[in-house]
Amino acid sequence: MISDKRLAVAIYSVAIPSTTFIERLIIGLANEGLEVVLFGKFVQPVTYTQSSIIVIGNRNGLVGLVQYFARFIKLLLSHPARYVALRNYLGYGPLSGKEEFLKWKKYVPVLLRLPDIFHIQWARSAEEWIFLKKLFDVKLVLSFRGTHINAAPKADSVLANSYRKAFKHFDAFHAVSYAMVKEAVQYGVDESKVHVIYSGLPYRLLPETNPVASERIRILVVGRFHWKKGYQYLFDALHKLKSINVFFSLTLVAQGELPHELLFQLHDLNLSQEVSWIKGLSYQEVENEMLTHDVLVLPSIEEGIANVVLEAMQLGLLVVSTDCGGMKEVILNGENGFIVPVRNPQALAEGIISASKLSHADRTRLRQRGWETVTEQFNLNRNIPLFVQMYEGLKSCA
Amino acid sequence: MERTKNLKIHVGFVLSSAPGYSEVFLTNTMKTMLAKGIKVTLFTDKPGKVIFVKHVAGFRLPRNRFLRPVKVLLVLCLTFLRAPLRVLRYVSVLRSDNRRLPEIIKSIFISSHILPCRLTHIHFGFATLGIYREHLGRVMDAKLSTSIRGYDVCIYPLVHKNAYELLWKNLDRLHTISSDLYNVACRLGLPLHVPHVKINPAVDVNLFPSLDGKAKIGSQWPLRIITVARLHWKKGIDYALEALLLLKNKGIDFTYTVIGTGEERERLIFLVHQMGLTECVEFAGKLPHDQVINRMGASHLYLQPSIQEGFCNAVLEAQASGLLCIVSDAEGLQENILHGQTGWVVPKRNPDVLARKILEVIALPEEQKQVIRRSARRRVEEEFSLELQAKRFAEFFS
């Protein structure tokens, strides 16, 4: 299957466009000379300047139906054997039912353009693509990111079993942190196949300007509303700060509506004056917020490695993070930020106080160290070639 | 004689859906009213299966946005044909209240199943159901009343300011399940002159076995702790888990069973994994009532760590079943349990205090525990019986 021509890697992340991480990976791989094929469902229009990025997305509605039909006819005419092979493997065709119809809608574009390597970004999708390996010898790669590995399968034994069945067919795995590998091995992953490649940021200089001193601690939190973000513990910590007369303000940047749970908690703990909530911001706007706050807090219960922490450290914003997921691989307590135990409002409150009481010299040192950590270990220019190496390794195994 | 008088009363009980598993209170209320000879019709917004009372479901909007105006028009015409004078009167009242046309249409549509009926009383099971139905009483020559529940006054107004302004003005009577909720409603602008009646939830004590065979703490280990609650953030089960982690660290041998299901299942199971409590904690899911009684009977200690709670039927059942109850101080729970007499009340969101209280309670001499158990059961028999509830509701609607 794999020839000497330019290596074609398919990235499957369900939605097109995907998250910041994955979009950076796509562009980075294209810049390294790979042909990158994107499969998935369009959620927004997307354009790339790189000609080696080929977007083969599915659309919704009537247009999607016509597109599906056209692709299906093309598949029958150009690769009838592929259709027959998959139909026999699945035991159903596209007209067997609504669910089957939608599954084939996903499969047909991939059958039309079989890549050398199919890189699935979210573990939940792993099982349904095993046929690519079994029938067409496409190399399968899976990324271990976030809740799909470290939370969802714990409460869902069916999902956990599907992981155990699916993972043994994969040729390689990418983990966003070493902590994530520990989680993944519970589902029968062969550790020797795992490549830990950190997410990377494009290089930039450490901004010189330090936030203007303020009477109150200006805390920034950026992240979606999800229980694993641990905002409940942060609000409990803020309540403790308030009870000992520490002055602070908190800006919470998150998409969507403030959940009832948090709204009630703010009201219940009398924190409505101190906490303001911004309903989603662009990357640039978040950066501006980072430059005008004293500390970024990550109160999460579980994470891979939080991108927002890397961005804050690169901009010289002090970080107080819980010791969840791979955060300890980024932050050394007191060296380049602060790390506190998970689900512990008292420790979180103390962490925020420690960050605010730093002397000018210590603050400068921590900012510099934080920036160095990101530049050395979470550098896009250094990490993208590691993905290429992983893919090349699979090619040489073929 | 009294029965003949009551027959003239016809109460329209308005709910959003047929009372479910966690709404024992509503079912009991209607059943006891029927038993007292009060005619009851249940009006729900959503269809559902109700066997014990006459049930009229409202019209629902179709998903297809093109069909929606057609259905609305049909329903308006139908309602006009069934009750022309009332509809005209309703429009006139709404217009004099400066309601715009879309609001008038909405008001008629959502009450189209109620308007044609002859009722002496219209009672909203939740205050939120009275919004856009504030004038129904005047239009239908019926007394308008509402129950206020935890969600109504503690959560909904945080998002919708002044939501009840009009409802308060049009109410003839108000029912509260606890004094605390009434005070919250007053802070939300409920005029003091609106008559209010506190009728607590009730349980059928006969369903619970006598206390004689009740398991004694210390005679059997592990300590069996139980909570019956939906897996919802407001039940505060995560705080109970934190407290139990502290107990485990102190070497206490216990099991914790949570009966109920809900949207926070994944979060809670994750927490149990992260805390290393998988061996001691069981999420038993939703169980039939007889099994709940059996499980309660086999336990030693009941926890209700809620963050927000109107009153809580499960705590009444726990007391009836002879469990030692430790509850949080969320709203009505402080009236449900008399601290130090029928159980113990601890501050909410405070795992340390909860853990300490559990330790104190299990260390009490058996005689003292038995005194608490007996007082709790006696108080439930005397103050929270179905008979008493029925009598009070009959008075409420007379």
Coordinates of C-alpha atoms in Angstrom, one line a residue, chain B:
Chain B
M1 CA -71.5 16.2 54.5
E2 CA -68.0 17.5 54.1
R3 CA -67.5 15.1 51.2
T4 CA -70.6 16.5 49.3
K5 CA -69.1 20.0 49.8
N6 CA -65.8 19.0 48.4
L7 CA -67.2 17.4 45.3
K8 CA -68.0 20.9 43.9
I9 CA -64.3 21.7 43.9
H10 CA -62.5 20.8 40.7
V11 CA -58.8 21.4 40.8
G12 CA -56.8 21.7 37.6
F13 CA -53.3 20.6 38.6
V14 CA -50.8 22.0 36.0
L15 CA -47.4 20.3 35.5
S16 CA -44.9 20.1 32.7
S17 CA -45.0 16.4 32.5
A18 CA -46.5 13.4 34.2
P19 CA -44.9 13.1 37.7
G20 CA -41.9 10.9 37.6
Y21 CA -39.7 8.9 39.9
S22 CA -38.3 11.9 41.8
E23 CA -41.6 13.6 42.1
V24 CA -43.3 11.4 44.7
F25 CA -44.5 14.6 46.4
L26 CA -46.7 15.6 43.4
T27 CA -48.2 12.1 43.0
N28 CA -49.0 11.9 46.7
T29 CA -50.6 15.3 46.7
M30 CA -53.0 14.4 43.9
K31 CA -53.8 11.0 45.3
T32 CA -54.6 12.4 48.7
M33 CA -56.8 15.1 47.2
L34 CA -58.7 12.4 45.2
A35 CA -59.1 10.4 48.4
K36 CA -60.6 13.4 50.1
G37 CA -63.2 13.6 47.3
I38 CA -61.7 16.5 45.5
K39 CA -62.1 16.3 41.7
V40 CA -58.7 16.6 40.2
T41 CA -57.6 16.9 36.5
L42 CA -54.0 16.8 35.7
F43 CA -52.8 19.1 32.8
T44 CA -49.4 18.5 31.5
D45 CA -47.4 20.2 28.7
K46 CA -45.9 16.9 27.6
P47 CA -47.8 13.7 26.9
G48 CA -47.2 10.8 29.4
K49 CA -48.9 7.9 31.1
V50 CA -50.9 8.7 34.2
I51 CA -53.4 6.2 35.5
F52 CA -54.7 7.5 38.8
V53 CA -56.2 10.7 37.7
K54 CA -57.9 12.3 34.7
H55 CA -55.1 13.6 32.5
V56 CA -55.1 16.1 29.7
A57 CA -51.9 16.7 27.8
G58 CA -51.2 20.0 26.0
F59 CA -50.3 20.5 22.3
R60 CA -46.7 20.4 21.4
L61 CA -44.9 22.3 18.7
P62 CA -43.7 20.2 15.8
R63 CA -39.9 20.1 15.2
N64 CA -40.3 21.3 11.6
R65 CA -40.3 25.1 11.7
F66 CA -42.5 25.3 8.6
L67 CA -45.2 23.2 10.3
R68 CA -45.1 25.2 13.5
P69 CA -47.3 28.2 12.5
V70 CA -49.8 25.8 10.8
K71 CA -50.2 23.9 14.1
V72 CA -50.4 27.0 16.2
L73 CA -53.1 28.3 13.9
L74 CA -55.0 25.1 14.1
V75 CA -54.8 24.9 17.9
L76 CA -55.9 28.5 18.3
C77 CA -58.9 27.9 16.0
L78 CA -59.8 24.7 17.9
T79 CA -59.5 26.4 21.3
F80 CA -61.7 29.2 20.0
L81 CA -64.3 26.7 18.8
R82 CA -64.3 24.9 22.2
A83 CA -64.3 28.0 24.4
P84 CA -65.0 31.1 22.3
L85 CA -66.0 33.5 25.2
R86 CA -63.0 32.5 27.3
V87 CA -60.6 33.0 24.4
L88 CA -62.0 36.4 23.7
R89 CA -61.9 37.3 27.3
Y90 CA -58.3 36.1 27.5
V91 CA -57.3 38.2 24.5
S92 CA -59.0 41.2 26.0
V93 CA -57.2 40.7 29.4
L94 CA -53.9 40.2 27.8
R95 CA -54.3 43.3 25.6
S96 CA -55.2 45.4 28.6
D97 CA -52.0 44.1 30.1
N98 CA -50.1 45.5 27.0
R99 CA -49.1 42.1 25.8
R100 CA -47.9 42.0 22.2
L101 CA -49.4 39.7 19.6
P102 CA -46.7 36.9 19.8
E103 CA -47.1 36.9 23.6
I104 CA -50.9 36.6 23.3
I105 CA -50.6 33.7 20.8
K106 CA -48.1 32.0 23.1
S107 CA -50.3 32.5 26.2
I108 CA -53.4 30.9 24.4
F109 CA -51.4 28.1 22.9
I110 CA -49.7 26.9 26.1
S111 CA -53.1 26.9 27.9
S112 CA -55.2 25.6 25.1
H113 CA -55.8 22.3 26.9
I114 CA -56.8 24.1 30.1
L115 CA -59.0 26.9 28.8
P116 CA -62.1 24.8 27.8
C117 CA -62.3 23.0 31.1
R118 CA -64.6 24.1 34.0
L119 CA -62.4 24.4 37.1
T120 CA -62.8 26.1 40.4
H121 CA -59.1 26.1 41.1
I122 CA -56.0 26.2 38.9
H123 CA -52.9 25.1 40.7
F124 CA -49.4 25.2 39.3
G125 CA -47.2 22.4 40.5
F126 CA -44.2 24.7 40.0
A127 CA -44.2 28.4 39.9
T128 CA -42.4 28.5 36.5
L129 CA -45.5 26.9 35.0
G130 CA -47.5 30.0 35.9
I131 CA -45.4 32.2 33.6
Y132 CA -47.5 33.2 30.6
R133 CA -50.5 31.8 32.5
E134 CA -50.8 34.5 35.1
H135 CA -54.3 35.6 33.9
L136 CA -55.9 32.2 33.6
G137 CA -57.6 32.4 37.0
R138 CA -59.3 35.7 36.1
V139 CA -60.3 34.4 32.7
M140 CA -61.7 31.1 33.9
D141 CA -63.3 32.4 37.1
A142 CA -61.1 30.1 39.1
K143 CA -58.8 30.6 42.1
L144 CA -55.2 30.7 41.1
S145 CA -52.6 29.1 43.2
T146 CA -49.1 27.7 42.9
S147 CA -46.6 25.6 44.7
I148 CA -43.1 26.9 45.0
R149 CA -40.3 24.5 44.7
G150 CA -36.6 24.8 45.1
Y151 CA -35.8 25.2 41.4
D152 CA -38.6 27.9 41.1
V153 CA -37.2 30.3 43.6
C154 CA -33.6 29.4 44.0
I155 CA -32.4 28.8 40.5
Y156 CA -34.8 30.0 37.8
P157 CA -34.8 33.7 39.0
L158 CA -31.0 33.8 38.7
V159 CA -31.4 33.7 34.9
H160 CA -34.8 35.3 34.6
K161 CA -35.0 38.4 36.8
N162 CA -38.5 39.4 37.9
A163 CA -40.0 36.4 36.2
Y164 CA -42.8 36.1 38.8
E165 CA -43.8 39.7 39.1
L166 CA -47.1 39.2 37.3
L167 CA -47.8 35.8 38.8
W168 CA -47.4 37.1 42.4
K169 CA -50.0 39.8 41.6
N170 CA -52.6 37.4 40.4
L171 CA -52.2 34.7 43.0
D172 CA -55.0 33.9 45.3
R173 CA -53.0 31.5 47.4
L174 CA -49.5 30.0 47.6
H175 CA -48.3 26.7 48.8
T176 CA -44.8 26.2 50.0
I177 CA -43.1 23.0 51.1
S178 CA -40.9 24.7 53.6
S179 CA -40.7 28.1 55.4
D180 CA -37.3 28.7 54.0
L181 CA -38.5 28.6 50.4
Y182 CA -41.4 31.0 51.3
N183 CA -38.8 33.4 52.7
V184 CA -36.8 33.2 49.5
A185 CA -40.0 33.9 47.5
C186 CA -40.7 36.9 49.6
R187 CA -37.2 38.2 48.8
L188 CA -38.2 37.8 45.2
G189 CA -41.1 40.1 45.6
L190 CA -44.0 37.9 46.7
P191 CA -46.4 40.3 48.5
L192 CA -46.9 39.5 52.1
H193 CA -50.7 39.7 51.7
V194 CA -50.9 36.7 49.5
P195 CA -52.1 33.9 51.8
H196 CA -49.6 31.1 52.0
V197 CA -49.8 27.7 53.4
K198 CA -47.0 25.4 54.3
I199 CA -47.8 21.8 53.6
N200 CA -44.8 19.6 53.9
P201 CA -44.3 16.5 51.8
A202 CA -45.5 13.3 53.4
V203 CA -44.7 9.6 53.4
D204 CA -46.7 6.5 54.1
V205 CA -44.9 5.3 57.2
N206 CA -46.7 1.9 57.1
L207 CA -44.6 1.0 54.1
F208 CA -41.5 0.9 56.3
P209 CA -40.8 -1.8 58.8
S210 CA -40.7 -1.0 62.5
L211 CA -37.4 0.0 64.1
D212 CA -37.1 -3.1 66.2
G213 CA -34.9 -5.1 63.8
K214 CA -32.9 -2.1 62.7
A215 CA -29.2 -2.9 62.1
K216 CA -26.9 -1.4 64.8
I217 CA -23.8 0.4 63.8
G218 CA -20.8 -1.4 65.2
S219 CA -22.6 -4.8 65.3
Q220 CA -22.0 -5.2 61.6
W221 CA -19.1 -3.8 59.6
P222 CA -18.7 -2.2 57.2
L223 CA -20.7 0.8 58.0
R224 CA -23.4 1.0 55.4
I225 CA -24.2 4.5 54.2
I226 CA -26.9 5.4 51.7
T227 CA -28.2 8.4 49.7
V228 CA -31.3 8.3 47.5
A229 CA -31.0 11.2 45.0
R230 CA -31.0 12.0 41.3
L231 CA -27.4 12.3 40.1
H232 CA -27.8 16.0 39.7
W233 CA -25.3 18.8 40.8
K234 CA -27.8 20.2 43.3
K235 CA -27.7 17.0 45.3
G236 CA -24.0 17.7 46.2
I237 CA -23.0 14.0 46.1
D238 CA -19.5 15.1 45.1
Y239 CA -19.1 16.7 48.5
A240 CA -20.3 13.5 50.2
L241 CA -17.7 11.6 48.3
E242 CA -15.0 14.0 49.5
A243 CA -16.1 13.4 53.1
L244 CA -16.1 9.7 52.6
L245 CA -12.5 9.9 51.2
L246 CA -11.5 11.5 54.5
L247 CA -13.2 8.7 56.4
K248 CA -11.3 6.1 54.3
N249 CA -8.1 7.9 55.0
K250 CA -8.9 7.5 58.7
G251 CA -9.3 3.8 58.2
I252 CA -13.1 3.6 58.5
D253 CA -14.6 0.5 56.8
F254 CA -17.7 1.6 54.9
T255 CA -19.8 1.1 51.8
Y256 CA -21.7 4.0 50.2
T257 CA -24.7 3.3 48.0
V258 CA -26.3 6.0 45.9
I259 CA -29.7 5.1 44.5
G260 CA -30.8 7.2 41.5
T261 CA -29.6 8.2 38.1
G262 CA -29.0 11.4 36.3
E263 CA -26.9 13.6 34.1
E264 CA -23.9 13.7 36.5
R265 CA -23.3 10.0 36.4
E266 CA -20.1 10.2 34.4
R267 CA -18.7 13.0 36.6
L268 CA -19.5 11.1 39.9
I269 CA -18.1 7.8 38.6
F270 CA -15.0 9.6 37.5
L271 CA -14.6 11.2 41.0
V272 CA -15.0 7.8 42.6
H273 CA -12.2 6.4 40.4
Q274 CA -9.9 9.4 41.0
M275 CA -10.5 9.1 44.8
G276 CA -9.8 5.4 44.7
L277 CA -13.2 4.7 46.2
T278 CA -14.4 2.2 43.6
E279 CA -14.4 -0.7 46.1
C280 CA -16.6 1.2 48.6
V281 CA -19.0 3.2 46.4
E282 CA -21.9 1.7 44.4
F283 CA -24.2 3.7 42.0
A284 CA -27.2 1.4 42.1
G285 CA -29.2 3.4 39.5
K286 CA -32.9 3.9 39.6
L287 CA -34.7 1.2 41.7
P288 CA -38.4 0.4 42.3
H289 CA -39.7 1.9 45.5
D290 CA -39.9 -1.4 47.4
Q291 CA -36.3 -2.0 46.7
V292 CA -35.4 1.5 47.9
I293 CA -37.2 0.7 51.2
N294 CA -35.2 -2.6 51.4
R295 CA -31.9 -0.9 50.8
M296 CA -32.7 1.8 53.3
G297 CA -33.7 -0.9 55.8
A298 CA -30.3 -2.6 55.4
S299 CA -28.3 0.6 55.9
H300 CA -27.0 2.4 59.0
L301 CA -26.6 6.0 58.0
Y302 CA -28.3 8.3 55.5
L303 CA -26.6 11.3 53.9
Q304 CA -28.3 14.2 52.1
P305 CA -25.5 16.6 51.2
S306 CA -27.6 18.8 48.9
I307 CA -26.5 22.2 47.8
Q308 CA -30.1 23.2 47.0
E309 CA -33.1 21.4 48.3
G310 CA -36.8 22.3 48.7
F311 CA -37.6 19.8 51.4
C312 CA -36.6 16.2 50.3
N313 CA -38.9 13.3 50.4
A314 CA -36.1 10.8 50.5
V315 CA -34.9 12.2 53.9
L316 CA -38.5 11.7 55.3
E317 CA -38.4 8.1 54.0
A318 CA -34.9 7.6 55.6
Q319 CA -36.2 8.7 58.9
A320 CA -39.3 6.5 58.6
S321 CA -37.0 3.6 57.9
G322 CA -35.0 4.3 61.1
L323 CA -31.8 5.6 59.5
L324 CA -29.6 8.1 61.2
C325 CA -29.7 11.1 58.9
I326 CA -27.0 13.7 58.4
V327 CA -28.2 16.4 56.0
S328 CA -26.8 19.7 54.7
D329 CA -28.3 23.0 55.7
A330 CA -29.7 23.7 52.2
E331 CA -33.1 25.4 52.4
G332 CA -35.8 23.1 53.5
L333 CA -33.5 20.4 54.9
Q334 CA -33.1 22.4 58.1
E335 CA -36.9 21.9 58.7
N336 CA -36.9 18.3 57.5
I337 CA -34.3 17.3 60.2
L338 CA -34.3 18.9 63.6
H339 CA -30.6 19.2 64.4
G340 CA -29.6 17.0 67.3
Q341 CA -33.2 15.7 67.8
T342 CA -34.1 13.7 64.7
G343 CA -30.7 13.8 62.9
W344 CA -28.0 16.3 62.3
V345 CA -27.6 19.3 60.0
V346 CA -24.2 20.4 58.8
P347 CA -23.1 23.3 56.6
K348 CA -23.3 22.5 52.9
R349 CA -20.2 22.4 50.6
N350 CA -18.1 21.4 53.6
P351 CA -16.7 17.8 53.4
D352 CA -14.5 18.2 56.5
V353 CA -17.5 19.0 58.8
L354 CA -19.5 16.3 57.2
A355 CA -16.8 13.7 57.8
R356 CA -16.3 14.8 61.4
K357 CA -20.1 14.6 62.0
I358 CA -20.2 11.0 60.6
L359 CA -17.4 10.0 62.9
E360 CA -19.2 11.7 65.9
V361 CA -22.5 9.9 65.0
I362 CA -21.0 6.5 64.7
A363 CA -19.2 7.0 68.0
L364 CA -22.4 7.8 69.9
P365 CA -23.7 5.2 72.4
E366 CA -26.3 2.9 70.9
E367 CA -29.0 4.2 73.3
Q368 CA -28.5 7.8 72.0
K369 CA -28.7 6.6 68.4
Q370 CA -31.9 4.7 69.3
V371 CA -33.4 7.9 70.8
I372 CA -32.7 9.8 67.6
R373 CA -34.1 7.1 65.4
R374 CA -37.3 6.9 67.4
S375 CA -37.8 10.7 67.6
A376 CA -37.2 10.9 63.8
R377 CA -39.7 8.1 63.1
R378 CA -42.3 9.5 65.5
R379 CA -42.0 13.0 64.0
V380 CA -42.5 11.6 60.5
E381 CA -45.6 9.7 61.7
E382 CA -47.0 12.7 63.5
E383 CA -46.1 15.6 61.3
F384 CA -45.5 14.2 57.8
S385 CA -48.3 11.7 57.4
L386 CA -50.3 11.3 54.2
E387 CA -53.5 11.9 56.2
L388 CA -52.2 15.2 57.5
Q389 CA -51.1 16.3 54.1
A390 CA -54.5 15.3 52.6
K391 CA -56.3 17.3 55.2
R392 CA -54.2 20.4 54.6
F393 CA -54.6 20.2 50.9
A394 CA -58.3 19.8 51.2
E395 CA -58.3 23.0 53.3
F396 CA -56.0 24.7 50.9
F397 CA -58.5 24.2 48.0
S398 CA -61.7 24.8 50.1

